[in-house]
Amino acid sequence: MAEVNLLAESVKFMLLGMGVVYLFLYIVILAVKLQAYLINKYFPETTPASTAKKPAPSRTDEDEKARIAAIVAAVNEFCKNKS
Amino acid sequence: MAEVNLLAESVKFMLLGMGVVYLFLYIVILAVKLQAYLINKYFPETTPASTAKKPAPSRTDEDEKARIAAIVAAVNEFCKNKS
Amino acid sequence: MAEVNLLAESVKFMLLGMGVVYLFLYIVILAVKLQAYLINKYFPETTPASTAKKPAPSRTDEDEKARIAAIVAAVNEFCKNKS
Amino acid sequence: MRIKQLLISLFFALFALTTMVQASGNPAPSGEATEQSSEEHVYKSKSMAELANSFWKTTGINAILDTKDGEMTSEPAGHDAERPMTAFESSLGRIIMILIVFLLFYLAIAKGFEPLLLLPIAFGGLLANIPLAHMAGEHGMLGIIYNMGIANEFFPLLIFMGVGAMTDFGPLLANPKTALLGGAAQFGIFGSLVGAVLIGFDLQQASAISIIGGADGPTSIFIANRLAPDMLGAIAVAAYSYMALVPVIQPPIMKALTTKEERQIKMGVQRKVHRLEKLVFPIVVLVFSILILPESTPLIGAFALGNFFKESGVVDRLSDTMQNALINIVTIFLGLGVGSKLAADKFLVLETMGIMVIGLLAFSAGTAAGVIMAKIMNKFSKEPINPLIGAAGVSAVPMAARVVNKVGMDAKPGNILLMHAMGPNVAGVIGSAVAAGVLLSIFK
Amino acid sequence: MRIKQLLISLFFALFALTTMVQASGNPAPSGEATEQSSEEHVYKSKSMAELANSFWKTTGINAILDTKDGEMTSEPAGHDAERPMTAFESSLGRIIMILIVFLLFYLAIAKGFEPLLLLPIAFGGLLANIPLAHMAGEHGMLGIIYNMGIANEFFPLLIFMGVGAMTDFGPLLANPKTALLGGAAQFGIFGSLVGAVLIGFDLQQASAISIIGGADGPTSIFIANRLAPDMLGAIAVAAYSYMALVPVIQPPIMKALTTKEERQIKMGVQRKVHRLEKLVFPIVVLVFSILILPESTPLIGAFALGNFFKESGVVDRLSDTMQNALINIVTIFLGLGVGSKLAADKFLVLETMGIMVIGLLAFSAGTAAGVIMAKIMNKFSKEPINPLIGAAGVSAVPMAARVVNKVGMDAKPGNILLMHAMGPNVAGVIGSAVAAGVLLSIFK
Amino acid sequence: MRIKQLLISLFFALFALTTMVQASGNPAPSGEATEQSSEEHVYKSKSMAELANSFWKTTGINAILDTKDGEMTSEPAGHDAERPMTAFESSLGRIIMILIVFLLFYLAIAKGFEPLLLLPIAFGGLLANIPLAHMAGEHGMLGIIYNMGIANEFFPLLIFMGVGAMTDFGPLLANPKTALLGGAAQFGIFGSLVGAVLIGFDLQQASAISIIGGADGPTSIFIANRLAPDMLGAIAVAAYSYMALVPVIQPPIMKALTTKEERQIKMGVQRKVHRLEKLVFPIVVLVFSILILPESTPLIGAFALGNFFKESGVVDRLSDTMQNALINIVTIFLGLGVGSKLAADKFLVLETMGIMVIGLLAFSAGTAAGVIMAKIMNKFSKEPINPLIGAAGVSAVPMAARVVNKVGMDAKPGNILLMHAMGPNVAGVIGSAVAAGVLLSIFK
Ligand code: NA
Ligand code: NA
Ligand code: NA
């Protein structure tokens, strides 16, 4: 009888375990998609921001605000449309 | 007197030690000769069995039995003739 | 009041510390000058003694004594003239 | 030459001086020291025959033949943990273990089965079964190594760091949904947990054994050490053996669960992944594991560390060292330390048979679950997914991905699945670490 | 293939045999073992909801949100040293620290600020702030590393050994009086000591903090660990951060204290230094430090060891290993170990602000003192001395020397000061070690 | 740039926040901490003169001049093992030891005498004789190293592992009977054991000293550490010094015991050795040492491990690491750790003179016994054996074999004996390990 009990417990472990694994990976997938979207939009490979030695000279405060607004809009859009 | 005693002991150590060293190396020599004999007979360098990718196609169960018999005979012969 | 005390202590530490640092480095400077003088005089780069495979054949005991006398004289002179 | 003579004269002059000073100035301490030494080293005179006899008692032959000599087991935890060996353990058991070690040597060298770890483990096993030498004991070489990095789980983490520095997450980032395949394959862990309970292990032991299904050496060692340290040797040997046997175990299962048409599915070219994506990814994974499952952070943290250092591109010295000198040194030590658990008194127990059976079950179940999940995803996905790549979800990096590629090529020449299989493959490593974290959190 | 089959049959035959022997011969111990295991592993049945709930309790989200969970701090010294975390430390504090860590990542990777040490330190800080995992505790990865080589000051000495093996004293030997510039720059240490006392630190703490002015990582860690181990994290982070910021901090000070004419001074070609001079030099320095300041000999001894091995030319194997595999491994460990002190409960204290301020002061004071000393020496010297090279006396090898070179080139193209600045630069290392020895001797 | 500014603002904002939270939320612990610190760090005000005076007390000059300062010896085993130094040990003794260290430097660098070990040992000796620094004590750098790998005999085994991975047993396998020459040379051990007893050492000490005759560094250190740890420094220095002096010690003995005709004997070309023979050999040797002499298995096991890994050909990563990064790191540490026993209070005792004398005797006796044995074998052998190769049986790999080759070439140009001498040379390593096992088994 103790054994039957253990079996039930182990099945519960399986449910919890597989659930957490899937949950975790699913969240990671979403995050990866989001980061890919953002990075490729705002740091296109041709001029990767983090290694850029010369930031584009035309960028002004106005540009910057527009850019931030665009990012916020993009994230919203992405969250709605994520497949 | 204690010193004389120690000297006798140390000579005994010498006898035991040199005896064991020679015994050990003599056994190793025999083993090395045996392994050289066996390895070169059954795994000749041209087709080393342990690295052979394609075992000879003609080898059958009959062959195998003959081979084992040959090994046994060879070991016996070797043990008799070892110099 | 305790704080004033600490401040005085810390100034003393500063005096001691800077003093020892300067003393140490000054002695090292003297030693470095002395070693440069001696090494370049007695082991000129063309035949560095420590790596010489063939010591000059003409060197005799007489030479050696003269050499040691010269070293002693040089050290004395150096100590007097050190700038 | 003269200088040398001078120096040597000086040397001897100094010695003579020393001797005199000592002889005159402070005879007491010197005499005392000698006295102490002679006190310590009492030696009873023995006849030559007695000497030979007492030597015989220290031979390995005598130790193996005389099963009633009361030899103790070797325990890295020290003398208190020791117990007298049984007659079987001190004689036949040792011989069996040494033969098993030779079998592992054969598999590692002639068959190329994961030699980098099987060889050190097997050699550790050989040393651990030497009578009287107590090499696996607290003061023996293996025991020192065990206490240095296995008892405290340090070495598996260092290995994971190096593995992280060698891993390229590009294929996973290019096609992130394949991570789900690395999740499905964790059924190898949890399914075999149920199996292990069924054949009589308790829950904690069953959990330790089931981690073999993670197909990941350091994770297995880390968990086994926490949940069932007595079974460490068997679990590690099973994990590495079955990882080595992946090319034998997986293909029949993969073929049984897929049709020829499915195996022939070609997958498109992967998109190029941005350098920043690779850089940010290990941190993203680590942050989620911090939020959801802190118990998994030693493993995922070490892995992310190695990967982050590599992708940063600014510490190549350190990343190279992690991938070479450090991981090699630790691999030698890890193998030897794990091998110390192949002592007959620890390995030749009934549980080992069960562990071997469950381990095989775990690999099979993981493979099957991965393939089935891939079939399901293929049904619902816009782009075609070859179900074979699900098999790579068990990890066993990079062996499983190569097997997938080979089976794909067999079904249709030119059907190169390698990069597509690498995604589930590395996701399987993360998945196993998460699964490990769940098990640890349950038994905390 | 036949041999393999034979071996595998043998394997299974042995197993079967084992099983029988065990089953018949000694059932008692085996049974006992099983019993023991089941005794140990008591597990209370839980419903699925209970299980999920108890899992929730082990998540990081819950640990951060529930600030009253009584989580203890992680201390490498063991459980006795632990204390319950405050609500701030276990929630917002951790988040702040993780953001600071991300800032350090950014500075190390995107800005190239001393990545070899900032990156490991920052990653260690990230791991140290993970809730529940206790990675900085006695049994966690960081705690193991900390106890292995930081608590006993072993790692900083190994780093110093490697740095010694990478250092060329040629420029200093060619122009020995520039050593005085390396002495003047130690005013950065002793001046900031006074400053630290002024803002409220006690004398011992102030000494530990002021060593940041030595601009030398291993020396800072060595001293901080002796005099104020609680502040180790902040001191190390300050030292390495400001060393990374040398190209930002120094030039304005250098320009403010010199005229354009002074900066344009060209210095002559250095004399060739004899191989024997380089060989003898580390021994000379060590002998003087033995005579004058034995407290500094761990640092100077390790440094001299590395340099002597390199210059000897007969142990290139060892010297290469010191400069590569060994220093890289130790750098990883040192960084992680130091990073463990970036836990919120240790770093987010008021003292840290003070340390950051004093550290900046120390760098500035050292630079200024070096430049002023060089101006004085230029007045009294026959050969012209460019006052800029005094700034290199703070050490921060070789960054400070490069900054000197750049500022000199800016003042007059072609005015290459690099080798002339290397003299004060390496003298600064010795000077800091001497200053460290003085501080240690005071508090002995 | 904007992002950077943003991050820096964030950083400062966070700091400000932190400060406020701390100031308001939890003043108690913070205050307590400060209080504790000030409690600990009591500092009595001193006048400048007092400060200078107390500094003087911490100088090395004062420590050497003031022989009544009650300085304690440094012991890695901790404070209980310490004793006050004698006046001689703390003054003249130290100076003598430092001069001896300089002599060793000279021999290692200018004469090329085994620099890879003499240099680290000598530097360790220099550091160990520094007054007041206690570098060889429990918390000093040398003491940490000593406890890490010498007190537990771990480092010599790691060295042996690397040496095994560098050894080629081909020449021995080609002509196995030359192994007997490696046996005969062990008379150097057992003959000098008798000699050591004659001049007054007790049996255990005599055994520890006689192992110098094995001409094998790690074996000597391993045995010395077990049987007479107090003499470790002198034994190790003697072993390495005489190994370095092999080209000086051996040739006269070799020439005295052989005729010119014997030295001119040419030996045939060696047969080609099968890869499998080399692979199986280390295992064969290990198995016999398990059966006959388990006490020797730590040494032979480590050696066989390295050799087996190399010959397996499947773990080149690990084998390369053993031969490079690992053995180099351990060599540095081993040398420094052994050097810590060159402290005046340990080295400058009467026993050291005896050890030096017995060590020379041991090398000479081993050489003579090897040559005589080779002469006997030459009489009874079908193929001619040049008696010179017997001298290589002392091991001192590969120096002794090179000396044999040179003496052979001197007798007859073109008489290349190198490969023939390598057989006895490596057999001597095994022979010494066996002899070491016998000595250990006696004193067990
Ligand atoms: Na996995
Ligand atoms: Na400095
Ligand atoms: Na030998």
CSV table of C-alpha atoms in Angstrom, one decimal, chain F residues 193-333:
chain,number,residue,atom,x,y,z
F,193,LEU,CA,69.9,2.4,4.2
F,194,VAL,CA,72.5,0.2,5.9
F,195,GLY,CA,74.9,3.2,5.6
F,196,ALA,CA,72.4,5.6,7.2
F,197,VAL,CA,71.9,3.2,10.1
F,198,LEU,CA,75.6,2.9,10.5
F,199,ILE,CA,76.1,6.7,11.0
F,200,GLY,CA,73.3,6.8,13.6
F,201,PHE,CA,69.9,7.3,12.0
F,202,ASP,CA,67.1,5.1,13.3
F,203,LEU,CA,65.5,2.6,10.9
F,204,GLN,CA,62.6,4.8,9.8
F,205,GLN,CA,64.8,7.8,9.2
F,206,ALA,CA,67.3,5.8,7.4
F,207,SER,CA,64.7,4.4,5.1
F,208,ALA,CA,63.4,7.9,4.4
F,209,ILE,CA,66.9,9.1,3.5
F,210,SER,CA,67.9,6.1,1.5
F,211,ILE,CA,65.0,6.7,-1.0
F,212,ILE,CA,67.3,9.5,-2.4
F,213,GLY,CA,69.0,6.6,-4.1
F,214,GLY,CA,65.8,6.1,-6.1
F,215,ALA,CA,66.9,9.2,-8.0
F,216,ASP,CA,63.3,10.1,-8.5
F,217,GLY,CA,61.9,13.4,-7.1
F,218,PRO,CA,58.2,12.6,-6.5
F,219,THR,CA,59.0,9.2,-5.0
F,220,SER,CA,61.5,10.8,-2.6
F,221,ILE,CA,59.0,13.4,-1.5
F,222,PHE,CA,56.2,10.9,-1.2
F,223,ILE,CA,58.3,8.6,1.1
F,224,ALA,CA,60.0,11.4,3.0
F,225,ASN,CA,56.7,12.8,3.8
F,226,ARG,CA,55.4,9.5,5.2
F,227,LEU,CA,58.4,8.3,7.1
F,228,ALA,CA,60.2,11.5,8.2
F,229,PRO,CA,58.4,14.7,7.4
F,230,ASP,CA,60.9,16.8,9.4
F,231,MET,CA,63.6,15.8,6.9
F,232,LEU,CA,61.5,16.5,3.8
F,233,GLY,CA,63.4,19.7,2.8
F,234,ALA,CA,66.8,18.2,3.1
F,235,ILE,CA,65.8,14.9,1.4
F,236,ALA,CA,64.2,16.7,-1.5
F,237,VAL,CA,67.0,19.1,-1.9
F,238,ALA,CA,69.5,16.2,-1.8
F,239,ALA,CA,67.5,14.2,-4.3
F,240,TYR,CA,67.2,17.0,-6.9
F,241,SER,CA,70.7,18.3,-6.4
F,242,TYR,CA,72.3,14.9,-6.9
F,243,MET,CA,70.0,14.2,-9.9
F,244,ALA,CA,71.3,17.5,-11.3
F,245,LEU,CA,74.8,16.3,-10.5
F,246,VAL,CA,74.4,13.0,-12.3
F,247,PRO,CA,76.7,14.1,-15.2
F,248,VAL,CA,79.4,14.7,-12.5
F,249,ILE,CA,78.8,11.8,-10.2
F,250,GLN,CA,78.3,8.9,-12.6
F,251,PRO,CA,81.0,8.9,-15.3
F,252,PRO,CA,84.0,8.3,-12.9
F,253,ILE,CA,82.2,5.3,-11.4
F,254,MET,CA,81.2,4.0,-14.8
F,255,LYS,CA,84.7,4.2,-16.1
F,256,ALA,CA,86.2,2.7,-13.0
F,257,LEU,CA,84.0,-0.4,-13.2
F,258,THR,CA,84.3,-1.1,-16.9
F,259,THR,CA,87.1,-1.8,-19.4
F,260,LYS,CA,87.5,0.3,-22.5
F,261,GLU,CA,86.4,-2.8,-24.6
F,262,GLU,CA,83.2,-3.1,-22.6
F,263,ARG,CA,82.4,0.5,-23.1
F,264,GLN,CA,82.9,0.1,-26.8
F,265,ILE,CA,80.3,-2.7,-27.1
F,266,LYS,CA,77.7,-1.8,-29.7
F,267,MET,CA,74.2,-3.0,-29.2
F,268,GLY,CA,71.8,-4.0,-32.0
F,269,VAL,CA,68.8,-2.2,-33.4
F,270,GLN,CA,65.8,-2.5,-31.2
F,271,ARG,CA,62.7,-4.3,-32.5
F,272,LYS,CA,59.6,-2.2,-33.3
F,273,VAL,CA,57.1,-2.3,-30.5
F,274,HIS,CA,53.4,-2.8,-31.2
F,275,ARG,CA,51.0,0.0,-30.1
F,276,LEU,CA,49.0,-2.5,-28.1
F,277,GLU,CA,52.0,-3.6,-26.1
F,278,LYS,CA,52.5,0.0,-25.0
F,279,LEU,CA,48.9,0.3,-24.2
F,280,VAL,CA,48.7,-2.8,-22.1
F,281,PHE,CA,52.0,-2.3,-20.3
F,282,PRO,CA,51.0,0.2,-17.7
F,283,ILE,CA,48.0,-1.9,-16.8
F,284,VAL,CA,50.2,-5.0,-16.5
F,285,VAL,CA,52.6,-3.2,-14.1
F,286,LEU,CA,49.7,-1.8,-12.1
F,287,VAL,CA,48.1,-5.2,-11.8
F,288,PHE,CA,51.3,-6.8,-10.5
F,289,SER,CA,51.8,-4.0,-8.1
F,290,ILE,CA,48.3,-4.5,-6.8
F,291,LEU,CA,48.9,-8.2,-6.3
F,292,ILE,CA,52.4,-8.0,-4.8
F,293,LEU,CA,52.7,-4.6,-3.2
F,294,PRO,CA,49.6,-2.5,-2.8
F,295,GLU,CA,51.6,0.0,-0.8
F,296,SER,CA,53.3,1.1,-4.0
F,297,THR,CA,50.1,1.6,-5.9
F,298,PRO,CA,49.6,5.3,-5.2
F,299,LEU,CA,52.9,5.9,-7.0
F,300,ILE,CA,52.6,3.2,-9.7
F,301,GLY,CA,48.9,3.9,-10.1
F,302,ALA,CA,49.5,7.6,-10.8
F,303,PHE,CA,52.3,6.8,-13.1
F,304,ALA,CA,50.4,4.1,-15.0
F,305,LEU,CA,47.4,6.5,-15.2
F,306,GLY,CA,49.4,9.1,-17.0
F,307,ASN,CA,51.0,6.6,-19.3
F,308,PHE,CA,47.8,4.7,-20.1
F,309,PHE,CA,46.0,7.9,-20.9
F,310,LYS,CA,48.8,8.9,-23.3
F,311,GLU,CA,49.0,5.5,-25.0
F,312,SER,CA,45.2,5.2,-25.3
F,313,GLY,CA,45.3,7.9,-27.9
F,314,VAL,CA,41.7,8.8,-27.3
F,315,VAL,CA,42.1,11.4,-24.5
F,316,ASP,CA,44.8,13.6,-25.9
F,317,ARG,CA,43.2,16.7,-24.4
F,318,LEU,CA,43.7,15.2,-20.9
F,319,SER,CA,47.1,13.7,-21.6
F,320,ASP,CA,48.3,17.1,-23.0
F,321,THR,CA,47.0,18.9,-19.9
F,322,MET,CA,48.7,16.4,-17.6
F,323,GLN,CA,52.0,17.0,-19.4
F,324,ASN,CA,51.6,20.8,-19.5
F,325,ALA,CA,49.3,23.0,-17.6
F,326,LEU,CA,48.7,20.6,-14.7
F,327,ILE,CA,52.2,19.4,-14.2
F,328,ASN,CA,53.6,23.0,-14.5
F,329,ILE,CA,51.2,24.4,-11.9
F,330,VAL,CA,51.9,21.5,-9.5
F,331,THR,CA,55.6,21.8,-10.1
F,332,ILE,CA,55.5,25.5,-9.0
F,333,PHE,CA,53.5,24.6,-5.9
